[in-house]
């Protein structure tokens, strides 16, 4: 899925479609993203896995122009974007955890930050994954890829 690719660091979300509170369809394009995995250990037991996703998108298409797009509207849209990512990523992480299947390469990621603890786990990571508490943080941001609507300074000027 798209969120699996995002968690693997491959981006690839394609167009992201949202609906604002008025039902307007808004299309975003992912510009960049990053994912960070960290672990909390209690002795040699994997206690928690923290996943932080940062994603930046640009407005690509609006069903209707917004003149002018105010900061409250952009803030609400950013919240919708972050929540959509959070729900998608949470679903993928929960599947991985429930199945004890490391299709996201979590063991490799955690091996870099906790080599000693991961070495002690040996082949026991799938079972440790099932019992670790999982925490997900998503930080989304949206920029305007073009001026939404038709502001006065776009398209030239009558002043010579």
PDB file of C-alpha atoms in Angstrom:
ATOM      1  CA  UNK A   1       0.000   0.000   0.000  1.00  0.00           C
ATOM      2  CA  UNK A   2       0.974   3.647  -0.230  1.00  0.00           C
ATOM      3  CA  UNK A   3       1.623   3.936   3.515  1.00  0.00           C
ATOM      4  CA  UNK A   4       3.764   0.792   3.427  1.00  0.00           C
ATOM      5  CA  UNK A   5       5.943   2.507   0.819  1.00  0.00           C
ATOM      6  CA  UNK A   6       6.057   5.648   2.943  1.00  0.00           C
ATOM      7  CA  UNK A   7       7.161   3.668   6.024  1.00  0.00           C
ATOM      8  CA  UNK A   8       9.807   1.913   3.931  1.00  0.00           C
ATOM      9  CA  UNK A   9      11.176   5.330   2.983  1.00  0.00           C
ATOM     10  CA  UNK A  10      10.160   4.946  -0.637  1.00  0.00           C
ATOM     11  CA  UNK A  11       7.599   7.762  -0.746  1.00  0.00           C
ATOM     12  CA  UNK A  12       5.279   6.853  -3.572  1.00  0.00           C
ATOM     13  CA  UNK A  13       1.961   7.982  -2.126  1.00  0.00           C
ATOM     14  CA  UNK A  14       0.781   9.319  -5.450  1.00  0.00           C
ATOM     15  CA  UNK A  15      -1.905  11.991  -5.390  1.00  0.00           C
ATOM     16  CA  UNK A  16      -3.484  12.418  -1.962  1.00  0.00           C
ATOM     17  CA  UNK A  17      -7.156  13.349  -2.086  1.00  0.00           C
ATOM     18  CA  UNK A  18      -8.876  15.016   0.841  1.00  0.00           C
ATOM     19  CA  UNK A  19     -12.245  16.646   1.417  1.00  0.00           C
ATOM     20  CA  UNK A  20     -12.510  19.815   3.453  1.00  0.00           C
ATOM     21  CA  UNK A  21     -15.393  20.604   5.838  1.00  0.00           C
ATOM     22  CA  UNK A  22     -17.438  21.980   2.910  1.00  0.00           C
ATOM     23  CA  UNK A  23     -16.978  18.776   0.901  1.00  0.00           C
ATOM     24  CA  UNK A  24     -14.526  20.324  -1.566  1.00  0.00           C
ATOM     25  CA  UNK A  25     -12.075  17.861  -3.106  1.00  0.00           C
ATOM     26  CA  UNK A  26      -8.451  18.861  -2.634  1.00  0.00           C
ATOM     27  CA  UNK A  27      -5.511  17.062  -4.219  1.00  0.00           C
ATOM     28  CA  UNK A  28      -2.073  17.141  -2.639  1.00  0.00           C
ATOM     29  CA  UNK A  29       1.246  15.902  -3.963  1.00  0.00           C
ATOM     30  CA  UNK A  30       3.863  14.495  -1.619  1.00  0.00           C
ATOM     31  CA  UNK A  31       7.066  16.537  -1.879  1.00  0.00           C
ATOM     32  CA  UNK A  32       9.236  14.804   0.699  1.00  0.00           C
ATOM     33  CA  UNK A  33       8.974  12.481   3.656  1.00  0.00           C
ATOM     34  CA  UNK A  34      11.104  10.880   6.314  1.00  0.00           C
ATOM     35  CA  UNK A  35      10.586   8.094   8.815  1.00  0.00           C
ATOM     36  CA  UNK A  36      12.481   7.529  12.030  1.00  0.00           C
ATOM     37  CA  UNK A  37      12.310   4.363  14.150  1.00  0.00           C
ATOM     38  CA  UNK A  38      13.565   4.172  17.725  1.00  0.00           C
ATOM     39  CA  UNK A  39      13.158   1.720  20.579  1.00  0.00           C
ATOM     40  CA  UNK A  40      12.882   1.798  24.328  1.00  0.00           C
ATOM     41  CA  UNK A  41      14.382  -1.187  26.120  1.00  0.00           C
ATOM     42  CA  UNK A  42      13.726  -2.520  29.611  1.00  0.00           C
ATOM     43  CA  UNK A  43      16.898  -4.474  30.170  1.00  0.00           C
ATOM     44  CA  UNK A  44      17.147  -6.776  27.179  1.00  0.00           C
ATOM     45  CA  UNK A  45      13.375  -6.681  26.493  1.00  0.00           C
ATOM     46  CA  UNK A  46      11.993  -4.543  23.677  1.00  0.00           C
ATOM     47  CA  UNK A  47       9.410  -2.431  25.474  1.00  0.00           C
ATOM     48  CA  UNK A  48       8.399   0.253  22.973  1.00  0.00           C
ATOM     49  CA  UNK A  49       8.851   1.103  19.315  1.00  0.00           C
ATOM     50  CA  UNK A  50       8.481   4.759  18.361  1.00  0.00           C
ATOM     51  CA  UNK A  51       7.783   5.651  14.744  1.00  0.00           C
ATOM     52  CA  UNK A  52       7.933   9.264  13.610  1.00  0.00           C
ATOM     53  CA  UNK A  53       6.709  10.150  10.137  1.00  0.00           C
ATOM     54  CA  UNK A  54       7.277  13.598   8.667  1.00  0.00           C
ATOM     55  CA  UNK A  55       5.647  14.410   5.363  1.00  0.00           C
ATOM     56  CA  UNK A  56       5.427  17.603   3.352  1.00  0.00           C
ATOM     57  CA  UNK A  57       2.890  18.015   0.571  1.00  0.00           C
ATOM     58  CA  UNK A  58       1.899  20.783  -1.813  1.00  0.00           C
ATOM     59  CA  UNK A  59      -1.549  21.863  -2.911  1.00  0.00           C
ATOM     60  CA  UNK A  60      -1.958  20.667  -6.472  1.00  0.00           C
ATOM     61  CA  UNK A  61      -5.626  20.973  -7.244  1.00  0.00           C
ATOM     62  CA  UNK A  62      -8.740  22.500  -5.740  1.00  0.00           C
ATOM     63  CA  UNK A  63     -12.281  21.797  -6.820  1.00  0.00           C
ATOM     64  CA  UNK A  64     -13.154  25.485  -6.242  1.00  0.00           C
ATOM     65  CA  UNK A  65     -10.928  28.510  -5.823  1.00  0.00           C
ATOM     66  CA  UNK A  66     -10.529  29.915  -2.369  1.00  0.00           C
ATOM     67  CA  UNK A  67     -10.052  33.665  -2.291  1.00  0.00           C
ATOM     68  CA  UNK A  68      -7.973  34.151  -0.257  1.00  0.00           C
ATOM     69  CA  UNK A  69      -6.913  30.834   1.280  1.00  0.00           C
ATOM     70  CA  UNK A  70      -6.678  31.755   4.944  1.00  0.00           C
ATOM     71  CA  UNK A  71      -4.371  30.239   7.536  1.00  0.00           C
ATOM     72  CA  UNK A  72      -7.252  28.567   9.408  1.00  0.00           C
ATOM     73  CA  UNK A  73      -8.312  26.695   6.243  1.00  0.00           C
ATOM     74  CA  UNK A  74      -4.707  25.632   5.601  1.00  0.00           C
ATOM     75  CA  UNK A  75      -4.338  24.536   9.242  1.00  0.00           C
ATOM     76  CA  UNK A  76      -7.492  22.393   9.005  1.00  0.00           C
ATOM     77  CA  UNK A  77      -6.314  20.895   5.728  1.00  0.00           C
ATOM     78  CA  UNK A  78      -2.941  20.080   7.295  1.00  0.00           C
ATOM     79  CA  UNK A  79      -4.753  18.326  10.156  1.00  0.00           C
ATOM     80  CA  UNK A  80      -6.778  16.258   7.658  1.00  0.00           C
ATOM     81  CA  UNK A  81      -3.580  15.339   5.800  1.00  0.00           C
ATOM     82  CA  UNK A  82      -1.779  14.317   9.003  1.00  0.00           C
ATOM     83  CA  UNK A  83      -4.759  12.260  10.175  1.00  0.00           C
ATOM     84  CA  UNK A  84      -5.047  10.446   6.837  1.00  0.00           C
ATOM     85  CA  UNK A  85      -1.358   9.534   7.024  1.00  0.00           C
ATOM     86  CA  UNK A  86      -1.660   8.548  10.687  1.00  0.00           C
ATOM     87  CA  UNK A  87      -4.567   6.184  10.012  1.00  0.00           C
ATOM     88  CA  UNK A  88      -2.846   4.580   7.012  1.00  0.00           C
ATOM     89  CA  UNK A  89       0.513   4.154   8.748  1.00  0.00           C
ATOM     90  CA  UNK A  90      -1.133   2.870  11.950  1.00  0.00           C
ATOM     91  CA  UNK A  91      -2.960   0.209   9.951  1.00  0.00           C
ATOM     92  CA  UNK A  92       0.271  -1.004   8.331  1.00  0.00           C
ATOM     93  CA  UNK A  93       2.171  -1.015  11.641  1.00  0.00           C
ATOM     94  CA  UNK A  94      -0.648  -2.890  13.399  1.00  0.00           C
ATOM     95  CA  UNK A  95      -0.655  -5.570  10.683  1.00  0.00           C
ATOM     96  CA  UNK A  96       3.094  -5.992  11.019  1.00  0.00           C
ATOM     97  CA  UNK A  97       2.811  -6.244  14.790  1.00  0.00           C
ATOM     98  CA  UNK A  98      -0.181  -8.601  14.835  1.00  0.00           C
ATOM     99  CA  UNK A  99       1.466 -10.964  12.357  1.00  0.00           C
ATOM    100  CA  UNK A 100       4.918 -10.621  13.905  1.00  0.00           C
ATOM    101  CA  UNK A 101       6.036  -9.988  10.340  1.00  0.00           C
ATOM    102  CA  UNK A 102       8.857  -7.529   9.842  1.00  0.00           C
ATOM    103  CA  UNK A 103       7.982  -6.527   6.283  1.00  0.00           C
ATOM    104  CA  UNK A 104       8.948  -2.927   7.129  1.00  0.00           C
ATOM    105  CA  UNK A 105      12.523  -3.809   8.050  1.00  0.00           C
ATOM    106  CA  UNK A 106      12.108  -2.596  11.639  1.00  0.00           C
ATOM    107  CA  UNK A 107      14.749  -5.011  12.943  1.00  0.00           C
ATOM    108  CA  UNK A 108      17.332  -3.535  10.599  1.00  0.00           C
ATOM    109  CA  UNK A 109      16.384   0.004  11.579  1.00  0.00           C
ATOM    110  CA  UNK A 110      16.551  -0.793  15.287  1.00  0.00           C
ATOM    111  CA  UNK A 111      19.817  -2.709  14.860  1.00  0.00           C
ATOM    112  CA  UNK A 112      21.494   0.567  13.908  1.00  0.00           C
ATOM    113  CA  UNK A 113      20.390   2.403  17.052  1.00  0.00           C
ATOM    114  CA  UNK A 114      20.441  -0.556  19.484  1.00  0.00           C
ATOM    115  CA  UNK A 115      23.012  -3.066  18.202  1.00  0.00           C
ATOM    116  CA  UNK A 116      23.691  -4.741  21.567  1.00  0.00           C
ATOM    117  CA  UNK A 117      20.026  -5.208  22.478  1.00  0.00           C
ATOM    118  CA  UNK A 118      19.106  -6.444  19.007  1.00  0.00           C
ATOM    119  CA  UNK A 119      21.996  -8.932  19.082  1.00  0.00           C
ATOM    120  CA  UNK A 120      20.611 -10.307  22.363  1.00  0.00           C
ATOM    121  CA  UNK A 121      17.203 -10.788  20.718  1.00  0.00           C
ATOM    122  CA  UNK A 122      18.751 -12.897  17.983  1.00  0.00           C
ATOM    123  CA  UNK A 123      15.937 -14.451  15.953  1.00  0.00           C
ATOM    124  CA  UNK A 124      13.373 -13.386  18.555  1.00  0.00           C
ATOM    125  CA  UNK A 125      12.461 -10.052  16.952  1.00  0.00           C
ATOM    126  CA  UNK A 126       9.125 -11.205  15.466  1.00  0.00           C
ATOM    127  CA  UNK A 127       7.910 -12.271  18.924  1.00  0.00           C
ATOM    128  CA  UNK A 128       9.288  -9.098  20.539  1.00  0.00           C
ATOM    129  CA  UNK A 129       7.494  -7.056  17.890  1.00  0.00           C
ATOM    130  CA  UNK A 130       4.172  -8.636  18.893  1.00  0.00           C
ATOM    131  CA  UNK A 131       4.505  -7.557  22.529  1.00  0.00           C
ATOM    132  CA  UNK A 132       6.179  -4.129  22.197  1.00  0.00           C
ATOM    133  CA  UNK A 133       4.042  -1.028  22.657  1.00  0.00           C
ATOM    134  CA  UNK A 134       3.878   0.876  19.399  1.00  0.00           C
ATOM    135  CA  UNK A 135       3.811   4.691  19.277  1.00  0.00           C
ATOM    136  CA  UNK A 136       3.238   6.596  16.058  1.00  0.00           C
ATOM    137  CA  UNK A 137       3.709  10.317  15.534  1.00  0.00           C
ATOM    138  CA  UNK A 138       2.837  11.959  12.233  1.00  0.00           C
ATOM    139  CA  UNK A 139       3.851  15.500  11.396  1.00  0.00           C
ATOM    140  CA  UNK A 140       2.333  16.714   8.150  1.00  0.00           C
ATOM    141  CA  UNK A 141       2.821  20.064   6.481  1.00  0.00           C
ATOM    142  CA  UNK A 142       1.302  21.617   3.380  1.00  0.00           C
ATOM    143  CA  UNK A 143       2.623  24.381   1.185  1.00  0.00           C
ATOM    144  CA  UNK A 144       1.018  26.051  -1.764  1.00  0.00           C
ATOM    145  CA  UNK A 145       2.577  24.884  -5.009  1.00  0.00           C
ATOM    146  CA  UNK A 146       1.013  27.870  -6.726  1.00  0.00           C
ATOM    147  CA  UNK A 147      -1.064  30.825  -5.625  1.00  0.00           C
ATOM    148  CA  UNK A 148      -4.571  29.533  -5.037  1.00  0.00           C
ATOM    149  CA  UNK A 149      -7.189  31.678  -6.765  1.00  0.00           C
ATOM    150  CA  UNK A 150      -6.090  34.739  -8.688  1.00  0.00           C
ATOM    151  CA  UNK A 151      -4.327  37.234  -6.409  1.00  0.00           C
ATOM    152  CA  UNK A 152      -3.787  40.757  -7.680  1.00  0.00           C
ATOM    153  CA  UNK A 153      -0.060  40.341  -8.272  1.00  0.00           C
ATOM    154  CA  UNK A 154      -0.392  37.315 -10.576  1.00  0.00           C
ATOM    155  CA  UNK A 155      -0.680  37.729 -14.327  1.00  0.00           C
ATOM    156  CA  UNK A 156       1.016  41.079 -14.773  1.00  0.00           C
ATOM    157  CA  UNK A 157       0.144  44.621 -13.884  1.00  0.00           C
ATOM    158  CA  UNK A 158      -1.398  47.645 -15.560  1.00  0.00           C
ATOM    159  CA  UNK A 159       1.210  49.868 -13.899  1.00  0.00           C
ATOM    160  CA  UNK A 160       3.980  50.869 -16.266  1.00  0.00           C
TER     161      UNK A 160
END
